[in-house]
Short mmCIF file of C-alpha atoms in Angstrom, two decimals:
data_model
loop_
_atom_site.label_atom_id
_atom_site.label_comp_id
_atom_site.label_asym_id
_atom_site.label_seq_id
_atom_site.Cartn_x
_atom_site.Cartn_y
_atom_site.Cartn_z
CA MET A 1 36.07 2.16 -26.54
CA SER A 2 39.76 1.47 -27.14
CA LYS A 3 41.79 4.65 -26.88
CA THR A 4 45.39 5.57 -26.58
CA VAL A 5 46.19 6.05 -22.93
CA PRO A 6 47.98 9.39 -22.61
CA ALA A 7 51.27 9.31 -20.70
CA VAL A 8 50.04 11.96 -18.33
CA ALA A 9 46.33 12.61 -18.14
CA PRO A 10 45.84 16.15 -16.93
CA VAL A 11 43.73 17.15 -13.98
CA ALA A 12 41.43 19.88 -15.19
CA LYS A 13 41.87 23.28 -13.61
CA SER A 14 38.80 24.84 -12.13
CA VAL A 15 37.60 27.64 -14.43
CA GLU A 16 37.64 31.20 -13.03
CA VAL A 17 34.08 32.41 -12.71
CA PRO A 18 32.86 35.30 -10.52
CA ALA A 19 31.12 34.06 -7.38
CA ALA A 20 27.87 35.84 -8.31
CA VAL A 21 27.74 34.07 -11.67
CA ARG A 22 28.54 30.74 -10.06
CA ASP A 23 25.71 31.26 -7.55
CA ALA A 24 23.27 32.29 -10.29
CA ILE A 25 24.11 29.14 -12.24
CA ALA A 26 23.61 26.93 -9.19
CA GLN A 27 20.27 28.66 -8.59
CA LEU A 28 19.23 28.06 -12.20
CA GLN A 29 20.11 24.37 -12.11
CA MET A 30 18.17 23.92 -8.90
CA GLU A 31 15.07 25.88 -9.87
CA TYR A 32 14.91 24.14 -13.23
CA VAL A 33 14.50 20.68 -11.69
CA HIS A 34 12.27 21.86 -8.85
CA ALA A 35 9.90 23.60 -11.28
CA ILE A 36 9.52 20.42 -13.35
CA ASP A 37 9.22 18.05 -10.42
CA ASN A 38 6.84 20.16 -8.37
CA ASP A 39 4.37 20.74 -11.19
CA GLU A 40 5.30 24.34 -11.94
CA LEU A 41 5.90 23.66 -15.61
CA GLU A 42 4.83 27.19 -16.57
CA ARG A 43 8.14 28.40 -15.17
CA TRP A 44 10.14 26.07 -17.39
CA PRO A 45 10.42 28.24 -20.56
CA GLN A 46 11.63 31.16 -18.42
CA PHE A 47 14.84 29.31 -17.65
CA PHE A 48 15.84 29.79 -21.30
CA THR A 49 16.78 32.82 -23.34
CA GLU A 50 14.31 33.93 -26.01
CA LYS A 51 16.38 32.38 -28.76
CA CYS A 52 17.61 29.10 -27.38
CA LEU A 53 18.20 25.43 -28.02
CA TYR A 54 16.72 22.59 -26.02
CA GLN A 55 17.38 19.05 -27.12
CA ILE A 56 17.14 15.57 -25.69
CA MET A 57 19.40 13.03 -27.33
CA PRO A 58 21.03 9.71 -26.56
CA ARG A 59 24.69 9.75 -25.63
CA ALA A 60 25.71 7.68 -28.65
CA ASP A 61 24.25 10.32 -30.98
CA TYR A 62 25.85 13.14 -29.01
CA ASP A 63 29.26 11.48 -29.15
CA GLN A 64 28.91 10.90 -32.90
CA LYS A 65 27.69 14.47 -33.39
CA ARG A 66 24.35 13.27 -34.78
CA LEU A 67 22.66 16.12 -33.02
CA ILE A 68 19.07 15.45 -33.98
CA GLY A 69 17.53 14.20 -30.82
CA VAL A 70 14.11 13.25 -29.59
CA TRP A 71 13.08 16.76 -28.67
CA PHE A 72 14.12 19.85 -30.52
CA CYS A 73 13.07 23.38 -29.56
CA ASP A 74 14.97 26.45 -30.73
CA ASN A 75 13.06 29.31 -29.15
CA ARG A 76 11.11 30.03 -26.01
CA GLY A 77 7.79 30.03 -27.85
CA MET A 78 8.26 26.36 -28.77
CA LEU A 79 8.93 25.60 -25.12
CA GLU A 80 5.75 27.42 -24.12
CA ASP A 81 3.78 25.45 -26.73
CA ARG A 82 5.07 22.27 -25.19
CA VAL A 83 3.84 23.32 -21.78
CA SER A 84 0.44 24.31 -23.17
CA SER A 85 -0.06 20.95 -24.83
CA ILE A 86 0.96 19.10 -21.69
CA ARG A 87 -1.57 21.13 -19.73
CA GLU A 88 -4.39 21.06 -22.27
CA VAL A 89 -4.22 17.79 -24.11
CA ASN A 90 -3.22 15.69 -21.20
CA VAL A 91 -3.85 12.31 -22.79
CA TYR A 92 -0.86 10.59 -21.29
CA GLU A 93 -0.85 8.45 -18.20
CA PRO A 94 -0.27 10.82 -15.30
CA HIS A 95 3.17 10.63 -13.78
CA VAL A 96 5.69 12.82 -12.03
CA TYR A 97 9.45 13.11 -12.14
CA ARG A 98 11.98 13.58 -9.42
CA HIS A 99 15.38 14.79 -10.55
CA VAL A 100 18.43 14.57 -8.41
CA ILE A 101 21.34 16.51 -9.82
CA GLY A 102 24.99 16.48 -8.92
CA PRO A 103 27.25 19.53 -8.76
CA THR A 104 27.74 21.62 -11.90
CA GLU A 105 31.16 21.51 -13.52
CA ILE A 106 32.00 24.70 -15.34
CA LEU A 107 34.04 23.75 -18.38
CA GLU A 108 34.70 27.10 -20.02
CA MET A 109 33.81 30.77 -19.71
CA LYS A 110 34.19 32.68 -22.97
CA ASP A 111 32.58 35.81 -24.41
CA GLY A 112 30.01 35.79 -21.63
CA VAL A 113 28.95 32.21 -22.38
CA CYS A 114 29.52 29.56 -19.75
CA ARG A 115 29.78 25.94 -20.85
CA ALA A 116 28.91 23.54 -18.07
CA GLN A 117 27.88 19.96 -17.39
CA THR A 118 25.75 18.47 -14.64
CA SER A 119 24.85 14.83 -14.04
CA TYR A 120 21.24 13.91 -13.30
CA LEU A 121 19.02 11.00 -12.42
CA VAL A 122 15.28 11.05 -12.88
CA VAL A 123 12.94 8.72 -11.04
CA ARG A 124 9.46 8.59 -12.51
CA THR A 125 6.47 7.78 -10.33
CA MET A 126 3.34 6.58 -12.09
CA HIS A 127 -0.24 7.17 -11.06
CA ASP A 128 -0.43 3.72 -9.49
CA GLY A 129 2.52 4.59 -7.25
CA GLU A 130 5.15 2.60 -9.08
CA MET A 131 8.61 4.14 -9.30
CA HIS A 132 11.49 3.46 -11.64
CA VAL A 133 14.68 5.07 -12.89
CA PHE A 134 13.43 6.87 -15.97
CA SER A 135 16.54 8.60 -17.20
CA ALA A 136 20.19 9.01 -16.24
CA GLY A 137 22.62 11.26 -18.02
CA ARG A 138 24.00 14.72 -18.08
CA TYR A 139 23.06 18.22 -19.05
CA VAL A 140 25.54 19.91 -21.36
CA ASP A 141 24.73 23.59 -21.17
CA GLU A 142 25.58 27.01 -22.49
CA ILE A 143 24.51 29.58 -19.96
CA VAL A 144 24.43 33.36 -20.17
CA MET A 145 23.61 36.09 -17.67
CA GLU A 146 20.63 38.33 -18.39
CA GLY A 147 20.96 40.96 -15.70
CA ASP A 148 21.24 39.03 -12.41
CA THR A 149 19.60 35.93 -13.82
CA ALA A 150 21.35 32.99 -15.42
CA ARG A 151 19.53 31.42 -18.36
CA PHE A 152 20.12 28.54 -20.74
CA LYS A 153 21.12 29.60 -24.21
CA LYS A 154 21.48 25.92 -24.95
CA ARG A 155 20.61 22.84 -22.95
CA MET A 156 21.46 19.42 -24.38
CA VAL A 157 20.01 16.58 -22.34
CA VAL A 158 22.39 13.73 -23.10
CA THR A 159 20.80 10.49 -21.94
CA ASP A 160 22.93 7.44 -21.16
CA SER A 161 20.29 5.15 -22.62
CA TRP A 162 19.08 5.26 -26.22
CA ARG A 163 15.77 3.72 -25.23
CA TYR A 164 12.91 6.03 -24.50
CA ASP A 165 9.62 5.22 -22.99
CA THR A 166 6.92 5.51 -25.70
CA LEU A 167 6.90 9.22 -25.26
CA VAL A 168 8.88 11.69 -23.26
CA VAL A 169 5.98 13.96 -22.37
CA ILE A 170 7.40 16.10 -19.61
CA PRO A 171 10.76 17.78 -20.24
CA ILE A 172 13.80 16.28 -18.55
CA MET B 1 -3.34 18.77 -14.13
CA SER B 2 -4.88 21.36 -16.48
CA LYS B 3 -3.99 24.84 -15.33
CA THR B 4 -4.13 28.30 -16.77
CA VAL B 5 -0.78 29.08 -18.26
CA PRO B 6 0.28 32.50 -16.96
CA ALA B 7 1.32 35.01 -19.63
CA VAL B 8 4.66 35.55 -17.97
CA ALA B 9 5.84 32.94 -15.51
CA PRO B 10 8.25 34.63 -13.12
CA VAL B 11 11.72 33.37 -12.37
CA ALA B 12 12.03 33.22 -8.61
CA LYS B 13 14.56 35.50 -7.03
CA SER B 14 17.07 33.91 -4.75
CA VAL B 15 16.15 34.72 -1.13
CA GLU B 16 18.64 36.79 0.86
CA VAL B 17 20.07 34.65 3.64
CA PRO B 18 23.30 35.29 5.56
CA ALA B 19 26.12 33.01 4.39
CA ALA B 20 26.54 31.52 7.87
CA VAL B 21 22.86 30.50 7.98
CA ARG B 22 23.05 29.08 4.47
CA ASP B 23 26.09 27.02 5.46
CA ALA B 24 24.42 25.81 8.66
CA ILE B 25 21.38 24.69 6.66
CA ALA B 26 23.53 22.84 4.14
CA GLN B 27 25.35 21.15 7.02
CA LEU B 28 22.03 20.13 8.61
CA GLN B 29 20.67 18.64 5.39
CA MET B 30 23.85 16.66 4.89
CA GLU B 31 24.26 15.38 8.43
CA TYR B 32 20.62 14.38 8.58
CA VAL B 33 20.92 11.92 5.69
CA HIS B 34 24.38 10.70 6.66
CA ALA B 35 23.23 9.96 10.22
CA ILE B 36 20.31 7.86 8.95
CA ASP B 37 22.24 6.08 6.24
CA ASN B 38 25.33 5.34 8.30
CA ASP B 39 23.45 3.81 11.23
CA GLU B 40 23.79 6.73 13.62
CA LEU B 41 20.06 6.97 14.22
CA GLU B 42 20.60 8.24 17.75
CA ARG B 43 21.64 11.57 16.25
CA TRP B 44 18.41 11.89 14.30
CA PRO B 45 16.18 13.56 16.97
CA GLN B 46 18.91 16.15 17.60
CA PHE B 47 18.33 17.59 14.14
CA PHE B 48 14.95 18.86 15.35
CA THR B 49 13.92 21.52 17.83
CA GLU B 50 12.38 20.29 21.11
CA LYS B 51 8.88 21.16 19.90
CA CYS B 52 8.77 20.16 16.25
CA LEU B 53 6.81 18.47 13.53
CA TYR B 54 7.97 15.49 11.50
CA GLN B 55 5.62 13.98 8.98
CA ILE B 56 5.78 11.65 6.01
CA MET B 57 2.97 12.03 3.54
CA PRO B 58 2.21 11.32 -0.11
CA ARG B 59 2.33 14.24 -2.49
CA ALA B 60 -1.37 13.96 -3.38
CA ASP B 61 -2.30 14.47 0.28
CA TYR B 62 0.16 17.34 0.67
CA ASP B 63 -1.22 19.09 -2.40
CA GLN B 64 -4.80 18.65 -1.15
CA LYS B 65 -3.77 19.79 2.33
CA ARG B 66 -4.79 16.48 3.88
CA LEU B 67 -1.83 16.75 6.21
CA ILE B 68 -2.23 13.51 8.13
CA GLY B 69 0.56 11.40 6.84
CA VAL B 70 2.04 8.03 7.56
CA TRP B 71 4.28 9.23 10.36
CA PHE B 72 3.43 11.99 12.75
CA CYS B 73 5.73 13.21 15.53
CA ASP B 74 5.33 16.61 17.16
CA ASN B 75 8.14 16.70 19.69
CA ARG B 76 11.66 15.44 20.05
CA GLY B 77 10.65 12.85 22.64
CA MET B 78 8.47 11.08 20.08
CA LEU B 79 11.41 10.99 17.70
CA GLU B 80 13.57 9.48 20.43
CA ASP B 81 10.92 6.85 21.12
CA ARG B 82 10.96 5.92 17.47
CA VAL B 83 14.70 5.40 17.57
CA SER B 84 14.45 3.33 20.75
CA SER B 85 11.88 1.00 19.25
CA ILE B 86 13.92 0.58 16.08
CA ARG B 87 16.94 -0.34 18.21
CA GLU B 88 15.17 -2.53 20.75
CA VAL B 89 12.33 -4.27 19.02
CA ASN B 90 14.07 -4.88 15.76
CA VAL B 91 11.58 -7.31 14.28
CA TYR B 92 11.78 -5.98 10.76
CA GLU B 93 13.86 -7.37 7.99
CA PRO B 94 17.22 -5.62 8.24
CA HIS B 95 17.84 -3.04 5.58
CA VAL B 96 19.69 0.21 5.07
CA TYR B 97 18.93 3.40 3.20
CA ARG B 98 21.08 5.60 1.03
CA HIS B 99 19.77 9.08 0.46
CA VAL B 100 21.03 11.29 -2.25
CA ILE B 101 19.83 14.84 -1.92
CA GLY B 102 19.91 17.72 -4.35
CA PRO B 103 20.67 21.33 -3.46
CA THR B 104 18.40 23.11 -0.98
CA GLU B 105 16.18 25.86 -2.34
CA ILE B 106 15.42 28.53 0.23
CA LEU B 107 11.90 29.75 -0.42
CA GLU B 108 11.42 32.34 2.31
CA MET B 109 13.14 33.79 5.37
CA LYS B 110 10.73 35.37 7.81
CA ASP B 111 10.80 36.02 11.56
CA GLY B 112 13.85 33.81 11.90
CA VAL B 113 12.16 30.85 10.18
CA CYS B 114 13.55 29.61 6.91
CA ARG B 115 11.25 27.72 4.55
CA ALA B 116 13.14 25.47 2.20
CA GLN B 117 12.74 22.50 -0.11
CA THR B 118 15.19 19.77 -1.08
CA SER B 119 14.67 16.85 -3.46
CA TYR B 120 15.78 13.39 -2.38
CA LEU B 121 16.03 9.82 -3.63
CA VAL B 122 16.38 6.87 -1.29
CA VAL B 123 17.74 3.53 -2.40
CA ARG B 124 17.04 0.74 0.05
CA THR B 125 19.37 -2.24 0.28
CA MET B 126 17.98 -5.39 1.85
CA HIS B 127 19.84 -7.95 3.90
CA ASP B 128 20.15 -10.23 0.88
CA GLY B 129 21.90 -7.45 -1.01
CA GLU B 130 18.99 -6.45 -3.24
CA MET B 131 18.64 -2.74 -3.98
CA HIS B 132 15.68 -0.72 -5.17
CA VAL B 133 14.45 2.84 -5.30
CA PHE B 134 12.48 3.05 -2.07
CA SER B 135 11.33 6.64 -2.09
CA ALA B 136 11.60 9.77 -4.20
CA GLY B 137 10.24 13.13 -3.23
CA ARG B 138 11.10 16.30 -1.46
CA TYR B 139 11.60 17.67 2.00
CA VAL B 140 9.57 20.77 2.74
CA ASP B 141 11.16 22.30 5.82
CA GLU B 142 10.95 25.08 8.33
CA ILE B 143 14.37 25.62 9.81
CA VAL B 144 15.49 27.81 12.70
CA MET B 145 18.87 28.66 14.15
CA GLU B 146 19.59 27.64 17.73
CA GLY B 147 22.89 29.36 18.40
CA ASP B 148 25.19 28.28 15.55
CA THR B 149 23.16 25.18 14.78
CA ALA B 150 20.32 24.93 12.26
CA ARG B 151 17.46 22.65 13.33
CA PHE B 152 14.18 21.52 11.82
CA LYS B 153 11.16 23.10 13.42
CA LYS B 154 9.14 21.25 10.82
CA ARG B 155 10.09 18.62 8.26
CA MET B 156 7.43 17.35 5.86
CA VAL B 157 8.63 14.41 3.81
CA VAL B 158 6.48 14.66 0.70
CA THR B 159 6.76 11.39 -1.22
CA ASP B 160 6.01 11.24 -4.93
CA SER B 161 4.40 7.83 -4.55
CA TRP B 162 1.41 7.09 -2.36
CA ARG B 163 2.45 3.47 -2.01
CA TYR B 164 4.48 2.53 0.98
CA ASP B 165 6.24 -0.67 1.64
CA THR B 166 4.42 -2.55 4.41
CA LEU B 167 6.10 -0.40 6.95
CA VAL B 168 8.36 2.59 6.87
CA VAL B 169 10.54 1.59 9.81
CA ILE B 170 13.51 3.88 9.47
CA PRO B 171 12.84 7.61 9.06
CA ILE B 172 13.26 9.06 5.60
CA MET C 1 21.64 -3.47 15.35
CA SER C 2 20.71 -3.05 19.03
CA LYS C 3 22.81 -0.30 20.60
CA THR C 4 22.72 1.69 23.78
CA VAL C 5 20.92 4.92 23.01
CA PRO C 6 23.06 7.75 24.37
CA ALA C 7 21.29 10.22 26.67
CA VAL C 8 22.29 13.10 24.47
CA ALA C 9 23.40 12.40 20.95
CA PRO C 10 25.68 15.22 19.87
CA VAL C 11 25.21 17.23 16.75
CA ALA C 12 28.54 17.23 14.96
CA LYS C 13 30.26 20.56 14.59
CA SER C 14 31.29 21.53 11.14
CA VAL C 15 35.06 21.11 10.80
CA GLU C 16 37.12 24.25 10.13
CA VAL C 17 38.64 24.00 6.67
CA PRO C 18 39.97 26.89 4.56
CA ALA C 19 37.54 27.83 1.78
CA ALA C 20 40.16 27.13 -0.92
CA VAL C 21 40.65 23.58 0.37
CA ARG C 22 36.91 23.04 0.63
CA ASP C 23 36.50 24.20 -2.99
CA ALA C 24 39.35 22.00 -4.18
CA ILE C 25 37.75 18.98 -2.49
CA ALA C 26 34.35 19.72 -4.06
CA GLN C 27 36.07 20.04 -7.44
CA LEU C 28 37.85 16.70 -6.94
CA GLN C 29 34.65 14.87 -5.99
CA MET C 30 32.88 16.27 -9.02
CA GLU C 31 35.61 15.67 -11.59
CA TYR C 32 36.13 12.15 -10.32
CA VAL C 33 32.58 11.07 -11.14
CA HIS C 34 32.36 13.06 -14.36
CA ALA C 35 35.60 11.52 -15.65
CA ILE C 36 34.31 7.99 -15.04
CA ASP C 37 30.81 8.62 -16.36
CA ASN C 38 31.84 10.56 -19.44
CA ASP C 39 34.38 8.01 -20.64
CA GLU C 40 37.51 9.90 -19.65
CA LEU C 41 38.89 7.05 -17.61
CA GLU C 42 42.47 8.07 -18.39
CA ARG C 43 42.02 10.94 -15.96
CA TRP C 44 40.98 8.63 -13.14
CA PRO C 45 44.45 7.73 -11.75
CA GLN C 46 45.35 11.42 -11.61
CA PHE C 47 42.80 11.96 -8.89
CA PHE C 48 45.03 9.95 -6.55
CA THR C 49 48.42 10.60 -5.01
CA GLU C 50 51.32 8.48 -6.31
CA LYS C 51 51.19 6.26 -3.25
CA CYS C 52 47.53 5.74 -2.50
CA LEU C 53 44.84 3.29 -1.54
CA TYR C 54 41.74 2.54 -3.57
CA GLN C 55 39.39 -0.13 -2.35
CA ILE C 56 35.83 -1.25 -2.98
CA MET C 57 34.25 -3.18 -0.12
CA PRO C 58 30.81 -4.02 1.22
CA ARG C 59 29.60 -2.08 4.20
CA ALA C 60 29.44 -5.16 6.45
CA ASP C 61 33.15 -5.77 5.88
CA TYR C 62 33.99 -2.14 6.46
CA ASP C 63 32.06 -2.05 9.71
CA GLN C 64 33.77 -5.24 10.91
CA LYS C 65 37.15 -3.89 9.79
CA ARG C 66 37.64 -6.76 7.33
CA LEU C 67 39.29 -4.36 4.95
CA ILE C 68 40.01 -6.69 2.06
CA GLY C 69 37.54 -5.65 -0.55
CA VAL C 70 36.77 -6.50 -4.11
CA TRP C 71 39.29 -4.11 -5.59
CA PHE C 72 42.60 -3.24 -4.04
CA CYS C 73 45.10 -0.81 -5.54
CA ASP C 74 47.84 0.82 -3.49
CA ASN C 75 49.63 3.01 -6.00
CA ARG C 76 48.82 5.07 -9.05
CA GLY C 77 50.54 2.58 -11.37
CA MET C 78 48.02 -0.09 -10.41
CA LEU C 79 45.21 2.33 -11.21
CA GLU C 80 46.75 3.03 -14.60
CA ASP C 81 47.02 -0.69 -15.29
CA ARG C 82 43.33 -1.03 -14.56
CA VAL C 83 42.51 1.66 -17.08
CA SER C 84 44.77 0.06 -19.70
CA SER C 85 43.10 -3.30 -19.35
CA ILE C 86 39.64 -1.78 -19.57
CA ARG C 87 40.69 0.01 -22.75
CA GLU C 88 42.62 -2.85 -24.34
CA VAL C 89 41.01 -6.07 -23.35
CA ASN C 90 37.48 -4.84 -23.46
CA VAL C 91 35.79 -8.22 -23.25
CA TYR C 92 32.98 -7.15 -21.00
CA GLU C 93 29.52 -6.20 -22.10
CA PRO C 94 29.65 -2.46 -22.82
CA HIS C 95 27.96 -0.31 -20.24
CA VAL C 96 28.24 3.12 -18.72
CA TYR C 97 27.78 4.51 -15.25
CA ARG C 98 26.10 7.62 -14.00
CA HIS C 99 27.05 8.68 -10.50
CA VAL C 100 25.05 11.13 -8.53
CA ILE C 101 26.82 12.27 -5.40
CA GLY C 102 25.55 14.16 -2.40
CA PRO C 103 27.46 16.87 -0.55
CA THR C 104 30.80 16.00 1.04
CA GLU C 105 30.92 15.92 4.84
CA ILE C 106 34.34 16.78 6.16
CA LEU C 107 34.89 14.71 9.29
CA GLU C 108 38.36 15.75 10.37
CA MET C 109 41.32 17.84 9.26
CA LYS C 110 44.58 16.74 10.82
CA ASP C 111 48.23 17.02 9.77
CA GLY C 112 47.18 18.14 6.31
CA VAL C 113 44.93 15.11 5.79
CA CYS C 114 41.23 15.64 5.39
CA ARG C 115 38.89 12.77 6.24
CA ALA C 116 35.57 13.05 4.45
CA GLN C 117 32.52 11.06 3.43
CA THR C 118 30.22 11.45 0.44
CA SER C 119 27.13 9.40 -0.44
CA TYR C 120 26.70 8.17 -3.99
CA LEU C 121 24.30 6.31 -6.25
CA VAL C 122 25.36 4.73 -9.51
CA VAL C 123 22.93 3.88 -12.28
CA ARG C 124 24.36 1.54 -14.89
CA THR C 125 23.08 1.63 -18.45
CA MET C 126 23.73 -1.43 -20.56
CA HIS C 127 24.35 -1.56 -24.28
CA ASP C 128 20.73 -2.54 -24.93
CA GLY C 129 19.60 0.61 -23.14
CA GLU C 130 18.48 -1.01 -19.91
CA MET C 131 19.15 0.95 -16.71
CA HIS C 132 19.35 -0.18 -13.11
CA VAL C 133 20.69 0.97 -9.77
CA PHE C 134 24.11 -0.62 -9.80
CA SER C 135 25.58 0.57 -6.53
CA ALA C 136 24.64 2.74 -3.58
CA GLY C 137 26.95 3.62 -0.74
CA ARG C 138 29.50 6.13 0.38
CA TYR C 139 33.03 7.17 -0.26
CA VAL C 140 35.19 7.35 2.85
CA ASP C 141 38.20 9.40 1.85
CA GLU C 142 41.51 10.77 2.99
CA ILE C 143 42.37 13.78 0.88
CA VAL C 144 45.54 15.84 0.71
CA MET C 145 46.49 18.99 -1.14
CA GLU C 146 49.28 18.79 -3.71
CA GLY C 147 49.81 22.43 -4.59
CA ASP C 148 46.37 23.77 -5.54
CA THR C 149 45.00 20.33 -6.34
CA ALA C 150 43.19 18.02 -3.94
CA ARG C 151 43.94 14.33 -4.39
CA PHE C 152 42.84 11.08 -2.79
CA LYS C 153 45.46 9.54 -0.55
CA LYS C 154 42.85 6.93 0.26
CA ARG C 155 39.42 6.25 -1.19
CA MET C 156 37.31 3.47 0.32
CA VAL C 157 34.18 2.76 -1.70
CA VAL C 158 31.85 1.34 0.93
CA THR C 159 28.91 -0.29 -0.85
CA ASP C 160 25.59 -0.81 0.94
CA SER C 161 25.10 -4.13 -0.80
CA TRP C 162 27.47 -7.08 -0.50
CA ARG C 163 26.33 -8.41 -3.86
CA TYR C 164 28.35 -7.50 -6.89
CA ASP C 165 27.51 -8.02 -10.46
CA THR C 166 29.76 -10.74 -11.86
CA LEU C 167 32.50 -8.23 -12.27
CA VAL C 168 33.02 -4.63 -11.34
CA VAL C 169 34.92 -3.62 -14.45
CA ILE C 170 34.79 0.15 -14.32
CA PRO C 171 35.83 1.86 -11.07
CA ILE C 172 33.06 3.21 -8.86
#
């Protein structure tokens, strides 16, 4: 954790992004969490481009560039398979998530790819009604426009904790 | 939980709403939670139309359309009575809420009524300083404009958990 | 808690603020929490004006105008010293924060100073992976523009709980 303190730490400049793109990104971030939380999982793969990357990994691994992660999907078909097995197999203890996300910070816009980060908290509610903080962290995303629609080319779910409940069944 | 997975799950299109209405709705959502959390409960009924519906109900009941709920108020006078009894009777163990809300998703705009949903988390802090996640869920709203002001014609508080602490005293 | 219930509780009017200022304030609120949560603490002092006020205090003290607080810094140098000691001494048990903030309510704009409030939740994740709600409350801010950049002239962190973990090491 010890670092050299820079003489002058810069305040980041807000990245120039057309208003329509900014709105589409905000819409994407919002629909993504609503679809998961409100049991519309079938919509989840559609938030990604056909060829894509979805990973969940602890922050320590992300910082050390050990980008393996707990989940790894690199195309939309894998995401759809995930949804099918959640719907069909359904052996896990039923539970639901509730995400609350903060505002999205756009870090860079380059060659039509927007890098962005968004903080999230997830509260999980179990079948017996018990609630607990299940995950806290941030999304580190690469987003592209396909027509009027913003989609994730890459979504890294970087979790603050390295501990995972036995199984992350539902995507974060 | 098992459902037929649709061949192509659609990505919802953002609903067309005038910017002024969108801003008024965002302002309403924000003031609503700030008024409750910052002990300005007297403002709470003013966020609703004269004839209105305010209900708190568990998600399972909402999904099954058993729309009875824990709280039921169908006009502003009932909301005002609630506030009066909180202020006057005051037998409960003192506590405060802190809501954090996500962005509001506008689902439909029809005949001047805007249907919208917003995720929320509430942390409750007790008199002894202890904090816990008290409620997680979403608001499902019908909002109308009265002049420049957006008001709830209907606010369903759909809680992820079916368990309620002995008494929900303060509105969510 | 017993108060006279006003006959008509007013709905606050949204304060007129130029869009560019509103955007700069939203950017400030967002970067502030991201810098703290993503271990870029060196940026933290730069969110404040040279002469400034940063305080953390429990809500009861704030309401009673006992404005002493747990932390007190009244210039940017003091904030930088805080960061240096966190980086250098580093005796505390390692942990990270994750803030989720709600929308910012602008309360007043007067003589170039913008008064605003923003609700927040902080989840703290310890080295062993355990997570808990660490703080809930609101920021009560005075913000000024320095060129294109919004900065805190004053940030009061008003915590709902009066209990603090042994030490608040990282700023909230």
